[in-house]
């Protein structure tokens, strides 16, 4: 097994990696770092998000920058502000024990004059979003004529966002002698054109990540009418209050609408999309990272590059037009060896799209049901009761308050008191839970519900069908029978599932 020690990195960098807890290189790191450390040639790295590409190019870059030369020697282009900031942060960390390098991220949405002022101090590595860099070049705030390395990170995404012309122009300002390192999750024709135009006999590393990225992700779908999706989402959030997730929408407007619906119903949610100011985006991300928000509602573009490792769920409020995005989205969960659930809210034709996804990604979607009100109530009561029962009383309550409580409640029976407590707890469940939100209108187009139909959602999956054959059955992994099917209605014996408080 290769370790970071075998890749040719300096002691200073190895020390940082050990502090970061990076024990062994990811596949893309293992295959890229030795080449990027020494080769004077262009490079293509194809791997999905979440595979450790930043370190794959960032570590060699650290080693190859001449700390004594104050000129801008490396330029990293990234599609979004968040990604740019994260790259800058990681590069700064990687250089901790090396001679201090000047690293700066510049991106749109922030005050350009402040950036111009900061750029007066020469930056050896500039990380930029293409649009803002063009502006800065126009104002003569950056000089790229000494650049030795250009990194195009998430190149496919930059093209999707319409940055092709900006990239063309930026590259014109860089010397022909530079090395270009291109990283991308996919290799569409547009990228091939860039490669043909700007790269010279590139060394290519391709990580077959389709399967890798999907390892540990449970792909699920729930048939639900479009108009019922917001309420269905609430039910899932109610059912598993400890979940943390991103809800993907196609448009900014939809992102905003879903976030407003959730906020109105007192969920800890907020929207992340391109129309927010930099400050607003930073604030939302900070709250999410600090667990102040349970879910982010995001467009594909805004969520790209979010570096949050502990997401339990990715929700697809609707499927993306470009199905390649499904992999990017679902890769937001099950990061760094954890498990995660990718759940598609499938209305109408979306069920057909699932079939195509199953085929092209070699995955299987399991059908789940929208949790019904009874199941949610039962789970919530169970948690509420456990909370109360596990509270330590000794020394905490002043006897006078116990007396007061006794006087206040003393007049009613225990049964009556219990009924009132339960009723008041259940009132906290905000949206109407009486409606059946499952769309049973017609049979599905995708997913493997044929296999599950017999079980009616017993919480067991067909072990044979999974990519990850060694894993124990789902029910064991979740530790709790009800969770698999989010409190699905029937057991395999046809009886309604019951939730009992844990003893
Ligand atoms: P990508 O650029 O491919 O989307 P990142 O570089 O953002 O992926 O890496 C994803 C996450 O994995 C980050 O939080 C990063 O700190 C972490 N990471 C990267 N390489 C390693 C490694 N070798 N060991 C442990 N964690 C790693």
XYZ file of C-alpha atoms and ligand atoms in Angstrom:
530
model
C 0.000 0.000 0.000
C 1.425 3.365 -1.021
C 1.877 5.973 1.677
C 2.469 9.694 1.334
C 6.134 8.983 2.212
C 6.543 7.098 -1.065
C 5.404 9.928 -3.297
C 8.440 12.208 -3.100
C 6.969 14.926 -0.872
C 9.143 16.987 1.487
C 9.248 16.497 5.242
C 7.516 19.855 5.754
C 4.532 18.774 3.700
C 4.446 15.287 5.227
C 4.267 16.873 8.658
C 1.176 18.888 7.701
C -0.487 15.820 6.217
C 0.059 13.903 9.391
C -1.405 16.784 11.405
C -4.414 16.855 9.081
C -4.904 13.149 9.674
C -4.390 12.251 6.013
C -3.136 8.722 6.510
C -2.811 7.515 2.969
C -3.159 9.120 -0.430
C -6.385 8.781 -2.338
C -6.141 7.151 -5.744
C -5.957 10.390 -7.691
C -3.310 11.681 -5.265
C -1.246 8.528 -5.531
C -1.303 8.617 -9.301
C -0.840 12.355 -9.830
C 1.579 13.578 -7.189
C 4.781 11.845 -8.378
C 4.274 13.145 -11.928
C 3.230 16.636 -10.927
C 6.209 16.952 -8.589
C 8.752 16.589 -11.342
C 7.355 16.506 -14.859
C 7.608 19.482 -17.177
C 4.489 18.610 -19.088
C 0.780 19.180 -19.181
C -1.504 16.985 -17.154
C -5.124 15.804 -17.156
C -6.687 14.355 -14.008
C -10.158 12.862 -14.347
C -11.873 12.132 -11.064
C -15.143 12.961 -9.364
C -15.571 15.578 -6.679
C -14.680 14.432 -3.230
C -11.758 12.297 -4.360
C -9.068 14.611 -3.004
C -8.126 16.539 -6.141
C -7.197 19.685 -4.244
C -4.327 17.925 -2.509
C -3.492 16.052 -5.729
C -2.487 19.314 -7.378
C -2.028 21.460 -4.255
C 0.748 19.418 -2.661
C 2.992 19.303 -5.757
C 2.256 22.959 -6.365
C 3.520 23.803 -2.878
C 6.736 21.946 -3.580
C 7.314 23.571 -6.932
C 6.777 27.212 -6.093
C 10.000 29.099 -5.545
C 9.432 30.830 -2.216
C 12.148 33.398 -2.942
C 10.557 34.510 -6.184
C 7.766 36.951 -5.389
C 6.155 36.853 -8.853
C 2.858 35.105 -9.437
C 4.009 31.615 -10.366
C 0.757 29.663 -10.232
C -2.782 30.381 -11.229
C -5.668 28.140 -10.182
C -9.010 28.694 -11.919
C -12.096 27.410 -10.123
C -15.799 27.700 -10.987
C -17.185 29.155 -7.749
C -16.268 31.507 -4.951
C -16.662 28.802 -2.326
C -14.383 26.419 -4.136
C -11.810 29.168 -4.695
C -11.830 30.030 -0.992
C -11.500 26.398 -0.001
C -8.578 25.829 -2.330
C -6.820 28.922 -0.957
C -7.434 27.721 2.575
C -6.071 24.247 1.850
C -3.005 25.546 0.025
C -2.238 27.862 2.927
C -2.505 24.921 5.298
C -0.283 22.728 3.114
C 2.429 25.395 3.147
C 2.383 25.767 6.924
C 5.921 24.467 7.485
C 7.388 25.707 4.264
C 8.624 29.229 3.686
C 5.493 31.231 3.858
C 3.923 31.496 0.434
C 1.545 34.246 -0.537
C -1.725 32.669 -1.592
C -4.835 34.661 -2.436
C -8.290 33.856 -3.737
C -10.103 36.406 -5.907
C -13.716 35.963 -6.903
C -16.750 37.870 -8.049
C -19.304 39.201 -5.612
C -16.667 40.710 -3.340
C -15.374 44.272 -3.455
C -12.929 44.534 -6.351
C -11.051 47.549 -4.941
C -10.185 45.603 -1.800
C -8.886 42.776 -3.950
C -6.859 45.174 -6.096
C -5.314 46.660 -2.963
C -4.448 43.210 -1.595
C -2.920 42.222 -4.936
C -0.416 45.075 -4.647
C 1.338 42.698 -2.283
C 2.639 40.133 -4.793
C 0.844 36.801 -4.600
C 2.786 33.725 -5.612
C -0.378 31.675 -6.082
C -3.629 33.216 -7.230
C -6.856 31.245 -7.118
C -9.558 32.888 -9.159
C -12.976 32.550 -10.652
C -12.609 33.314 -14.377
C -14.932 36.336 -14.605
C -13.298 38.237 -11.771
C -9.816 37.454 -13.023
C -10.664 38.958 -16.413
C -11.741 42.153 -14.626
C -8.555 42.212 -12.584
C -6.393 41.648 -15.659
C -8.268 44.487 -17.358
C -7.390 46.744 -14.422
C -3.790 45.599 -14.528
C -4.027 44.300 -10.962
C -2.504 40.928 -11.811
C 0.417 39.986 -13.979
C 0.493 36.487 -15.363
C 3.629 36.679 -17.500
C 5.745 34.705 -15.013
C 3.204 31.982 -14.416
C 4.689 28.487 -14.522
C 1.592 26.489 -13.597
C -2.041 26.920 -14.529
C -4.533 24.622 -12.816
C -8.031 24.352 -14.278
C -10.018 22.827 -11.432
C -13.500 21.418 -12.079
C -12.973 22.296 -15.720
C -16.248 20.729 -16.849
C -18.124 22.847 -14.366
C -16.415 26.032 -15.522
C -17.529 25.289 -19.055
C -21.066 24.489 -17.900
C -21.147 27.885 -16.288
C -20.182 29.566 -19.547
C -16.601 30.473 -18.667
C -15.122 29.096 -21.909
C -14.375 32.505 -23.431
C -12.986 33.858 -20.183
C -10.658 30.885 -19.887
C -9.513 31.358 -23.491
C -8.699 34.980 -22.774
C -6.962 34.284 -19.475
C -4.720 31.650 -21.020
C -3.612 34.166 -23.639
C -2.009 36.192 -20.856
C 0.081 33.273 -19.611
C 3.451 32.202 -21.085
C 3.594 29.314 -23.567
C 6.195 27.629 -21.381
C 3.780 27.014 -18.497
C 2.460 23.612 -17.493
C -1.306 23.285 -17.585
C -2.936 20.867 -15.150
C -6.589 20.212 -15.916
C -8.885 18.461 -13.441
C -12.387 17.445 -14.325
C -15.047 14.975 -13.286
C -16.094 14.329 -16.865
C -14.551 14.667 -20.300
C -17.187 16.194 -22.578
C -16.272 17.392 -26.080
C -15.837 20.947 -24.903
C -13.045 19.846 -22.591
C -11.454 17.815 -25.370
C -11.383 21.008 -27.434
C -9.581 22.852 -24.644
C -7.123 19.993 -24.351
C -6.419 20.005 -28.099
C -6.065 23.750 -28.192
C -4.008 24.457 -25.137
C -2.301 21.309 -24.009
C 0.726 19.602 -25.343
C 0.930 15.807 -25.076
C -0.668 15.773 -21.633
C -0.061 12.996 -19.127
C -3.460 11.587 -18.263
C -4.648 10.024 -15.032
C -8.157 8.693 -15.050
C -9.753 7.344 -11.933
C -12.704 5.157 -12.630
C -14.730 6.826 -9.988
C -18.199 5.903 -11.066
C -18.269 2.983 -8.761
C -15.887 4.365 -6.196
C -17.862 7.525 -5.630
C -21.059 5.631 -5.199
C -19.700 3.193 -2.684
C -21.445 3.663 0.640
C -24.280 5.668 -0.909
C -27.763 4.261 -0.637
C -29.623 5.390 -3.737
C -33.329 5.713 -3.083
C -36.345 7.257 -4.719
C -39.766 8.183 -3.508
C -42.647 8.588 -5.976
C -44.374 11.830 -5.089
C -46.366 14.394 -7.060
C -44.494 17.598 -7.705
C -46.967 19.685 -5.718
C -46.485 17.419 -2.689
C -42.710 17.552 -2.691
C -42.240 20.337 -0.116
C -44.462 18.557 2.398
C -42.842 15.223 1.667
C -39.459 16.791 2.356
C -40.723 18.023 5.728
C -41.824 14.521 6.607
C -38.351 13.135 5.979
C -36.821 15.904 8.063
C -39.295 15.165 10.850
C -38.635 11.489 10.691
C -34.890 11.778 11.134
C -34.244 14.970 13.071
C -30.522 14.227 13.337
C -30.064 14.214 9.571
C -27.939 16.804 7.830
C -28.351 17.299 4.160
C -28.418 19.295 0.970
C -31.624 19.573 -1.038
C -30.829 20.093 -4.707
C -33.138 22.162 -6.877
C -32.841 23.098 -10.512
C -33.498 26.806 -10.329
C -32.769 29.687 -7.979
C -36.463 30.427 -7.692
C -37.280 26.896 -6.670
C -34.424 26.920 -4.172
C -35.859 30.074 -2.659
C -39.410 28.691 -2.596
C -38.437 25.463 -0.903
C -36.310 27.299 1.658
C -39.185 29.675 2.403
C -41.596 26.793 2.849
C -39.260 25.100 5.297
C -38.537 28.306 7.202
C -42.222 29.080 7.461
C -42.692 25.682 9.031
C -39.845 26.274 11.454
C -37.217 24.012 9.966
C -33.583 25.016 10.239
C -32.995 25.544 6.549
C -31.714 28.188 4.179
C -31.096 28.682 0.483
C -27.752 28.837 -1.298
C -27.796 30.143 -4.850
C -26.018 32.488 -7.189
C -28.158 35.563 -6.529
C -27.012 35.887 -2.938
C -24.304 38.381 -2.104
C -20.960 37.043 -0.991
C -21.759 38.003 2.587
C -25.073 36.189 2.521
C -23.467 33.061 1.091
C -20.694 33.105 3.663
C -23.251 33.494 6.409
C -25.355 30.589 5.179
C -22.305 28.344 4.830
C -21.049 29.274 8.272
C -24.389 28.443 9.850
C -24.510 25.149 7.992
C -20.972 24.195 8.988
C -21.718 25.042 12.595
C -24.825 22.803 12.491
C -27.082 25.767 13.053
C -28.857 24.761 9.834
C -30.044 21.228 9.260
C -30.464 21.495 5.506
C -29.178 23.674 2.722
C -31.382 24.166 -0.296
C -29.031 24.680 -3.195
C -28.685 24.871 -6.934
C -26.133 22.570 -8.525
C -23.784 25.400 -9.284
C -23.903 26.976 -5.842
C -23.340 23.668 -4.107
C -20.372 22.724 -6.217
C -17.281 22.447 -4.110
C -19.009 22.703 -0.746
C -16.557 20.934 1.499
C -18.729 19.478 4.208
C -17.930 15.932 5.143
C -20.704 14.907 7.463
C -23.816 15.003 5.292
C -26.116 12.091 5.966
C -28.494 12.866 3.102
C -28.661 14.362 -0.336
C -32.172 15.103 -1.573
C -32.949 15.624 -5.218
C -36.001 17.840 -5.128
C -35.966 17.148 -8.826
C -33.478 15.433 -11.083
C -30.997 17.583 -12.991
C -31.375 17.934 -16.761
C -27.856 16.726 -17.205
C -27.781 13.356 -15.526
C -24.013 13.599 -14.979
C -24.922 16.002 -12.202
C -26.539 13.202 -10.284
C -23.095 11.850 -9.464
C -21.841 15.250 -8.355
C -24.857 15.727 -6.167
C -24.880 12.324 -4.540
C -21.122 12.556 -4.006
C -21.837 15.286 -1.450
C -22.765 12.555 0.992
C -20.818 9.442 2.038
C -17.594 11.399 1.973
C -14.398 10.406 3.714
C -15.494 6.804 4.188
C -18.881 7.562 5.738
C -22.270 6.279 4.601
C -25.021 8.387 3.146
C -28.395 8.394 1.464
C -29.187 9.968 -1.876
C -32.952 10.299 -2.199
C -34.752 11.354 -5.373
C -38.219 12.886 -5.204
C -39.529 11.410 -8.420
C -42.622 12.864 -10.061
C -44.033 11.813 -13.425
C -41.315 11.455 -16.047
C -38.549 11.614 -13.496
C -39.214 7.979 -12.822
C -38.114 7.217 -16.391
C -34.904 9.107 -15.835
C -34.113 6.879 -12.872
C -33.914 3.922 -15.185
C -31.344 5.675 -17.340
C -29.351 6.572 -14.265
C -29.404 3.018 -13.014
C -28.047 1.810 -16.314
C -25.356 4.386 -16.855
C -24.085 4.518 -13.270
C -24.622 0.830 -12.545
C -26.514 1.643 -9.397
C -29.861 0.543 -8.055
C -32.536 2.808 -6.709
C -34.600 1.421 -3.867
C -38.134 2.671 -3.540
C -39.108 4.203 -0.240
C -42.329 5.764 0.957
C -43.059 9.170 2.352
C -43.248 8.654 6.109
C -46.816 8.731 7.338
C -47.937 10.959 10.167
C -48.277 8.130 12.667
C -44.736 6.945 12.175
C -43.343 10.435 12.559
C -45.391 11.070 15.669
C -44.267 7.775 17.165
C -40.601 8.473 16.508
C -40.856 11.989 17.871
C -42.630 10.850 21.008
C -40.051 8.169 21.503
C -37.209 10.685 21.308
C -39.066 13.136 23.513
C -39.684 10.458 26.133
C -36.097 9.250 25.998
C -34.913 12.793 26.536
C -37.084 13.240 29.560
C -36.298 9.832 31.003
C -32.557 10.312 30.663
C -32.600 13.687 32.454
C -30.761 13.550 35.739
C -32.835 15.186 38.466
C -30.736 14.988 41.574
C -29.763 18.385 42.935
C -31.237 20.172 39.920
C -34.700 21.119 41.075
C -35.416 23.432 43.951
C -38.115 21.755 46.101
C -40.250 24.887 45.965
C -40.705 24.363 42.214
C -41.652 20.752 42.727
C -44.288 21.927 45.148
C -45.492 24.520 42.684
C -45.721 21.895 39.921
C -47.582 19.625 42.263
C -50.062 22.389 43.010
C -50.478 23.184 39.316
C -50.920 19.614 38.088
C -52.183 18.017 41.252
C -55.809 18.350 40.271
C -55.707 16.042 37.263
C -55.117 12.342 36.923
C -51.881 10.860 35.611
C -53.706 9.669 32.456
C -55.079 13.106 31.804
C -51.689 14.730 32.358
C -50.021 12.262 30.016
C -52.642 12.912 27.360
C -52.111 16.659 27.630
C -48.329 16.331 27.462
C -48.480 14.098 24.416
C -50.985 16.379 22.691
C -48.849 19.439 23.285
C -45.751 17.651 22.004
C -47.546 16.492 18.879
C -48.772 20.004 18.182
C -45.152 20.935 17.542
C -45.138 18.856 14.385
C -45.804 21.684 12.033
C -47.198 20.561 8.689
C -50.326 18.565 8.181
C -49.426 14.919 8.652
C -52.776 13.419 7.830
C -52.427 13.458 4.041
C -51.009 10.439 2.211
C -48.296 11.975 0.075
C -47.241 8.827 -1.702
C -47.887 8.922 -5.398
C -49.396 5.571 -6.164
C -50.955 6.778 -9.373
C -48.989 4.561 -11.712
C -46.197 2.088 -11.667
C -42.714 3.366 -11.568
C -40.353 3.688 -14.479
C -37.162 3.183 -12.589
C -35.847 1.774 -9.385
C -36.049 -1.762 -8.166
C -39.396 -1.673 -6.526
C -40.314 -4.906 -8.237
C -37.924 -6.549 -5.864
C -39.323 -4.773 -2.881
C -42.965 -5.071 -3.633
C -43.359 -8.433 -1.973
C -41.878 -7.050 1.198
C -43.970 -3.927 0.989
C -41.095 -2.003 2.463
C -40.018 -4.383 5.129
C -36.807 -2.544 5.532
C -34.738 -5.349 4.071
C -33.012 -4.958 0.777
C -32.197 -7.660 -1.686
C -28.571 -8.225 -0.780
C -27.731 -9.667 -4.193
C -28.484 -6.528 -6.027
C -26.065 -4.245 -4.247
C -22.713 -3.088 -5.390
C -21.409 -3.396 -1.899
C -22.027 -7.017 -1.290
C -20.056 -7.374 1.874
C -22.110 -4.973 3.871
C -24.536 -6.305 6.418
C -28.223 -6.034 5.652
C -29.597 -2.534 5.694
C -31.670 -3.066 8.764
C -28.591 -3.948 10.767
C -26.571 -1.049 9.513
C -29.215 1.473 10.409
C -29.623 -0.187 13.725
C -33.292 0.567 13.739
C -35.795 -1.237 11.636
C -38.091 1.675 11.012
C -35.530 3.974 9.496
C -34.921 2.097 6.296
C -38.341 2.731 5.013
C -38.851 5.897 6.983
C -41.649 4.243 8.847
C -43.109 2.625 5.754
C -46.523 1.286 6.423
C -46.504 -2.438 6.124
C -44.322 -5.216 7.349
C -43.712 -8.302 5.271
C -46.432 -10.087 7.185
C -48.824 -7.373 6.065
C -49.292 -5.927 9.533
C -48.801 -2.284 10.190
C -45.426 -1.450 11.601
C -45.437 -0.301 15.168
C -42.972 1.815 16.950
C -42.276 0.837 20.477
C -40.278 2.885 22.884
C -36.867 1.377 23.490
C -36.610 -0.269 26.833
P -12.214 17.213 -4.615
O -11.345 18.425 -4.907
O -11.853 16.024 -5.438
O -13.677 17.517 -4.625
P -11.272 17.574 -1.975
O -9.871 17.879 -2.320
O -12.158 18.721 -1.620
O -11.928 16.740 -3.133
O -11.259 16.478 -0.809
C -12.449 16.047 -0.190
C -12.237 15.925 1.310
O -11.365 14.851 1.610
C -11.614 17.163 1.927
O -12.252 17.421 3.145
C -10.180 16.789 2.164
O -9.645 17.493 3.269
C -10.279 15.290 2.422
N -9.079 14.558 1.956
C -8.420 14.740 0.796
N -7.403 13.860 0.685
C -7.433 13.093 1.794
C -6.623 11.980 2.264
N -5.606 11.509 1.565
N -6.959 11.450 3.457
C -7.996 11.924 4.174
N -8.801 12.956 3.792
C -8.516 13.533 2.608
